[in-house]
């Protein structure tokens, strides 16, 4: 059994799906096979971010209704270790029972499975992915997003792994301008343990166009550190000015 992750956020627009793709690219660099599952019914985006949108015929709803898993899996051309299953185009087509059975199957087929859930506080499907899932809450450093992360923290289901926080689009200006005295302020407000910081990045903004991230960029290095931590490595957080 490999790694099972679930990304979530209270506020939309935090870059949650971009982080999911960035982690997939990081795990792929380690040689791991990755399956990304888009859970955002009616508003899917992972296919665009990974450049497979022109291939889509089947989606998650087809698999949950009995189609072979392979029918709905699309492989990223630039990185054959990364695969994605698009979200259904229709809302309300995912059942807890079918999702639970599906999750058990795919976790046996891939080294890393990432469920990319939609933003908001509807957690009705979260327990279906199993007790071995680790939830990752994605927030931005602005006070509204951090407060929303706290709302998520109080509602996430308990699993064998503690839920963790990833702060995306981090900018040291939040510390310099005394919006927060240090990173610990964000951690305390959110209620989560910190997993990592990802800096503001033009490359991540353009992922839906380029479908890749420069491996030498600060953003990718930050995501790679996070992936290594998720694999059990003890990787220290760099100083804020170096992130």
Short mmCIF file of C-alpha atoms in Angstrom, two decimals:
data_model
loop_
_atom_site.label_atom_id
_atom_site.label_comp_id
_atom_site.label_asym_id
_atom_site.label_seq_id
_atom_site.Cartn_x
_atom_site.Cartn_y
_atom_site.Cartn_z
CA UNK A 1 0.00 0.00 0.00
CA UNK A 2 1.37 3.41 -1.00
CA UNK A 3 0.62 6.99 -0.03
CA UNK A 4 -2.96 8.31 -0.10
CA UNK A 5 -3.43 12.10 0.05
CA UNK A 6 -6.47 14.35 -0.09
CA UNK A 7 -6.16 18.07 -0.78
CA UNK A 8 -8.80 20.43 0.53
CA UNK A 9 -9.39 24.10 1.31
CA UNK A 10 -12.10 26.23 2.84
CA UNK A 11 -11.67 29.11 0.42
CA UNK A 12 -11.60 28.70 -3.36
CA UNK A 13 -8.68 30.08 -5.35
CA UNK A 14 -5.92 29.04 -2.96
CA UNK A 15 -4.12 27.04 -5.68
CA UNK A 16 -5.15 23.69 -4.23
CA UNK A 17 -5.29 21.86 -7.57
CA UNK A 18 -2.01 23.42 -8.67
CA UNK A 19 -0.39 22.14 -5.47
CA UNK A 20 -1.84 18.68 -6.17
CA UNK A 21 -0.24 18.70 -9.63
CA UNK A 22 3.04 20.05 -8.25
CA UNK A 23 3.19 17.25 -5.70
CA UNK A 24 2.45 14.74 -8.47
CA UNK A 25 5.40 16.09 -10.47
CA UNK A 26 7.58 15.88 -7.37
CA UNK A 27 6.64 12.27 -6.65
CA UNK A 28 7.18 11.40 -10.33
CA UNK A 29 10.72 12.82 -10.08
CA UNK A 30 11.29 10.27 -7.30
CA UNK A 31 10.25 7.53 -9.71
CA UNK A 32 6.85 6.93 -8.12
CA UNK A 33 3.67 6.24 -10.06
CA UNK A 34 0.98 8.80 -9.27
CA UNK A 35 -2.78 8.91 -9.79
CA UNK A 36 -4.57 12.25 -9.44
CA UNK A 37 -8.34 12.06 -8.99
CA UNK A 38 -10.35 15.21 -9.65
CA UNK A 39 -13.27 15.29 -7.21
CA UNK A 40 -14.69 18.67 -8.25
CA UNK A 41 -17.92 17.64 -9.99
CA UNK A 42 -18.91 20.05 -12.76
CA UNK A 43 -15.77 22.19 -12.33
CA UNK A 44 -12.90 19.87 -13.15
CA UNK A 45 -9.48 21.38 -13.88
CA UNK A 46 -6.75 18.78 -13.41
CA UNK A 47 -7.09 17.69 -17.05
CA UNK A 48 -6.31 21.26 -18.17
CA UNK A 49 -3.42 21.67 -15.74
CA UNK A 50 -1.81 18.45 -16.93
CA UNK A 51 -2.55 18.95 -20.64
CA UNK A 52 -4.79 15.93 -21.19
CA UNK A 53 -8.10 17.80 -21.65
CA UNK A 54 -8.21 17.03 -25.39
CA UNK A 55 -8.16 13.28 -24.66
CA UNK A 56 -11.14 13.11 -22.30
CA UNK A 57 -13.87 10.60 -23.15
CA UNK A 58 -14.59 8.87 -19.81
CA UNK A 59 -14.50 10.34 -16.31
CA UNK A 60 -14.82 9.27 -12.67
CA UNK A 61 -18.57 8.76 -12.90
CA UNK A 62 -18.11 6.16 -15.65
CA UNK A 63 -15.70 4.19 -13.48
CA UNK A 64 -17.96 4.39 -10.44
CA UNK A 65 -20.79 3.08 -12.60
CA UNK A 66 -18.85 -0.01 -13.62
CA UNK A 67 -16.46 0.93 -16.43
CA UNK A 68 -12.88 -0.43 -16.11
CA UNK A 69 -10.57 1.93 -14.23
CA UNK A 70 -8.23 2.03 -17.22
CA UNK A 71 -10.96 3.61 -19.37
CA UNK A 72 -10.93 6.81 -17.30
CA UNK A 73 -7.18 7.10 -16.67
CA UNK A 74 -5.27 9.61 -18.80
CA UNK A 75 -1.47 9.70 -18.77
CA UNK A 76 0.48 12.95 -18.90
CA UNK A 77 2.60 12.92 -22.06
CA UNK A 78 5.54 14.82 -20.49
CA UNK A 79 5.59 12.55 -17.46
CA UNK A 80 4.35 8.98 -18.02
CA UNK A 81 4.37 8.30 -14.26
CA UNK A 82 1.53 10.81 -13.76
CA UNK A 83 -2.05 9.79 -14.46
CA UNK A 84 -5.34 11.61 -13.90
CA UNK A 85 -9.00 10.67 -13.69
CA UNK A 86 -11.23 13.67 -14.55
CA UNK A 87 -14.16 14.70 -12.38
CA UNK A 88 -17.70 14.05 -13.62
CA UNK A 89 -19.24 16.83 -15.67
CA UNK A 90 -22.53 16.35 -13.82
CA UNK A 91 -23.02 17.18 -10.13
CA UNK A 92 -24.27 14.47 -7.79
CA UNK A 93 -22.91 11.45 -9.62
CA UNK A 94 -20.50 10.22 -6.90
CA UNK A 95 -21.81 7.80 -4.27
CA UNK A 96 -19.96 7.04 -1.03
CA UNK A 97 -20.22 3.27 -1.52
CA UNK A 98 -18.85 3.30 -5.08
CA UNK A 99 -16.08 5.76 -4.16
CA UNK A 100 -15.01 3.63 -1.20
CA UNK A 101 -14.68 0.53 -3.39
CA UNK A 102 -12.85 2.50 -6.07
CA UNK A 103 -10.40 4.01 -3.55
CA UNK A 104 -9.44 0.56 -2.27
CA UNK A 105 -8.69 -0.58 -5.82
CA UNK A 106 -6.58 2.34 -7.01
CA UNK A 107 -4.45 2.42 -3.86
CA UNK A 108 -3.21 -1.04 -4.84
CA UNK A 109 -2.27 0.10 -8.35
CA UNK A 110 -0.22 3.28 -7.73
CA UNK A 111 2.55 4.40 -5.38
CA UNK A 112 0.75 7.68 -4.66
CA UNK A 113 -2.96 8.49 -4.99
CA UNK A 114 -4.09 12.12 -4.61
CA UNK A 115 -7.78 12.97 -4.25
CA UNK A 116 -8.23 16.65 -5.14
CA UNK A 117 -11.46 17.68 -3.37
CA UNK A 118 -13.35 20.91 -4.14
CA UNK A 119 -13.09 23.94 -1.87
CA UNK A 120 -15.77 24.44 0.76
CA UNK A 121 -17.11 22.64 3.80
CA UNK A 122 -19.00 19.75 2.19
CA UNK A 123 -17.01 16.81 3.56
CA UNK A 124 -19.65 14.17 2.86
CA UNK A 125 -17.35 12.05 0.65
CA UNK A 126 -14.16 12.38 2.67
CA UNK A 127 -14.55 9.26 4.82
CA UNK A 128 -14.97 7.09 1.69
CA UNK A 129 -11.27 7.25 0.80
CA UNK A 130 -10.14 5.32 3.87
CA UNK A 131 -8.38 5.63 7.20
CA UNK A 132 -4.96 5.62 5.52
CA UNK A 133 -5.61 9.01 3.89
CA UNK A 134 -3.68 12.10 4.91
CA UNK A 135 -5.56 15.35 4.45
CA UNK A 136 -3.64 18.41 3.29
CA UNK A 137 -5.31 21.77 3.79
CA UNK A 138 -4.10 24.39 1.32
CA UNK A 139 -4.33 28.04 2.27
CA UNK A 140 -2.80 31.36 1.27
CA UNK A 141 -1.13 33.58 3.88
CA UNK A 142 -3.83 36.26 3.78
CA UNK A 143 -5.93 36.46 6.99
CA UNK A 144 -9.20 35.45 5.29
CA UNK A 145 -7.70 32.26 3.85
CA UNK A 146 -6.01 31.38 7.15
CA UNK A 147 -9.30 31.83 9.03
CA UNK A 148 -11.02 29.55 6.51
CA UNK A 149 -8.30 26.96 7.08
CA UNK A 150 -9.23 27.00 10.77
CA UNK A 151 -12.83 26.20 9.83
CA UNK A 152 -11.59 23.25 7.76
CA UNK A 153 -9.37 22.05 10.61
CA UNK A 154 -12.33 21.68 12.96
CA UNK A 155 -14.34 19.58 10.48
CA UNK A 156 -11.91 17.19 8.81
CA UNK A 157 -12.45 13.50 9.61
CA UNK A 158 -9.90 11.74 11.81
CA UNK A 159 -7.61 9.23 10.12
CA UNK A 160 -4.44 7.40 11.15
CA UNK A 161 -2.44 10.41 9.89
CA UNK A 162 -2.74 13.93 11.25
CA UNK A 163 -4.05 16.53 8.80
CA UNK A 164 -1.38 19.02 7.77
CA UNK A 165 -1.19 22.56 6.37
CA UNK A 166 0.49 23.79 3.19
CA UNK A 167 0.75 27.57 2.82
CA UNK A 168 0.72 28.41 -0.87
CA UNK A 169 1.75 31.72 -2.49
CA UNK A 170 3.80 32.57 0.56
CA UNK A 171 5.45 35.98 0.56
CA UNK A 172 7.84 37.14 3.30
CA UNK A 173 6.17 40.57 3.10
CA UNK A 174 3.45 39.22 5.42
CA UNK A 175 6.14 38.94 8.10
CA UNK A 176 8.02 42.12 7.19
CA UNK A 177 4.87 44.23 7.31
CA UNK A 178 3.95 42.74 10.71
CA UNK A 179 0.71 41.16 9.47
CA UNK A 180 2.08 38.13 11.30
CA UNK A 181 4.98 38.22 13.71
CA UNK A 182 6.20 34.85 12.36
CA UNK A 183 5.04 31.64 10.67
CA UNK A 184 3.86 30.30 14.03
CA UNK A 185 1.04 32.86 14.00
CA UNK A 186 -0.44 31.29 10.86
CA UNK A 187 -0.02 27.81 12.32
CA UNK A 188 -1.74 28.80 15.57
CA UNK A 189 -4.68 30.47 13.81
CA UNK A 190 -5.24 27.59 11.39
CA UNK A 191 -4.99 24.86 14.01
CA UNK A 192 -2.90 22.63 11.73
CA UNK A 193 0.67 21.40 11.90
CA UNK A 194 2.67 22.92 9.06
CA UNK A 195 3.87 20.62 6.28
CA UNK A 196 5.45 23.24 4.04
CA UNK A 197 5.49 26.65 2.38
CA UNK A 198 5.29 27.23 -1.36
CA UNK A 199 6.33 30.70 -2.58
CA UNK A 200 4.38 32.96 -4.91
CA UNK A 201 5.27 31.66 -8.37
CA UNK A 202 4.60 32.75 -11.93
CA UNK A 203 5.40 29.21 -13.06
CA UNK A 204 2.60 27.75 -10.96
CA UNK A 205 0.22 30.39 -12.29
CA UNK A 206 1.00 29.26 -15.85
CA UNK A 207 0.76 25.52 -15.22
CA UNK A 208 -2.46 25.22 -17.26
CA UNK A 209 -0.49 26.56 -20.25
CA UNK A 210 2.94 24.97 -19.81
CA UNK A 211 1.88 21.73 -18.02
CA UNK A 212 5.24 21.66 -16.30
CA UNK A 213 7.31 23.34 -13.61
CA UNK A 214 11.00 24.19 -13.91
CA UNK A 215 12.75 21.74 -11.58
CA UNK A 216 15.23 24.46 -10.59
CA UNK A 217 12.57 26.96 -9.55
CA UNK A 218 11.96 27.86 -5.90
CA UNK A 219 8.36 26.67 -6.21
CA UNK A 220 9.32 23.20 -7.39
CA UNK A 221 12.05 22.88 -4.77
CA UNK A 222 9.46 23.74 -2.10
CA UNK A 223 7.01 21.16 -3.46
CA UNK A 224 9.77 18.56 -3.69
CA UNK A 225 10.66 19.15 -0.03
CA UNK A 226 7.01 18.59 0.89
CA UNK A 227 6.85 15.37 -1.13
CA UNK A 228 9.97 14.08 0.59
CA UNK A 229 8.45 14.85 4.01
CA UNK A 230 5.33 12.92 2.98
CA UNK A 231 7.64 9.99 2.19
CA UNK A 232 8.96 10.10 5.75
CA UNK A 233 12.14 12.13 5.30
CA UNK A 234 13.14 14.69 7.91
CA UNK A 235 13.50 17.84 5.81
CA UNK A 236 13.89 21.10 7.70
CA UNK A 237 11.99 24.23 6.70
CA UNK A 238 14.35 26.83 5.14
CA UNK A 239 14.57 30.32 6.56
CA UNK A 240 11.62 32.46 5.44
CA UNK A 241 13.73 34.72 3.19
CA UNK A 242 15.07 31.68 1.30
CA UNK A 243 11.74 30.00 0.54
#
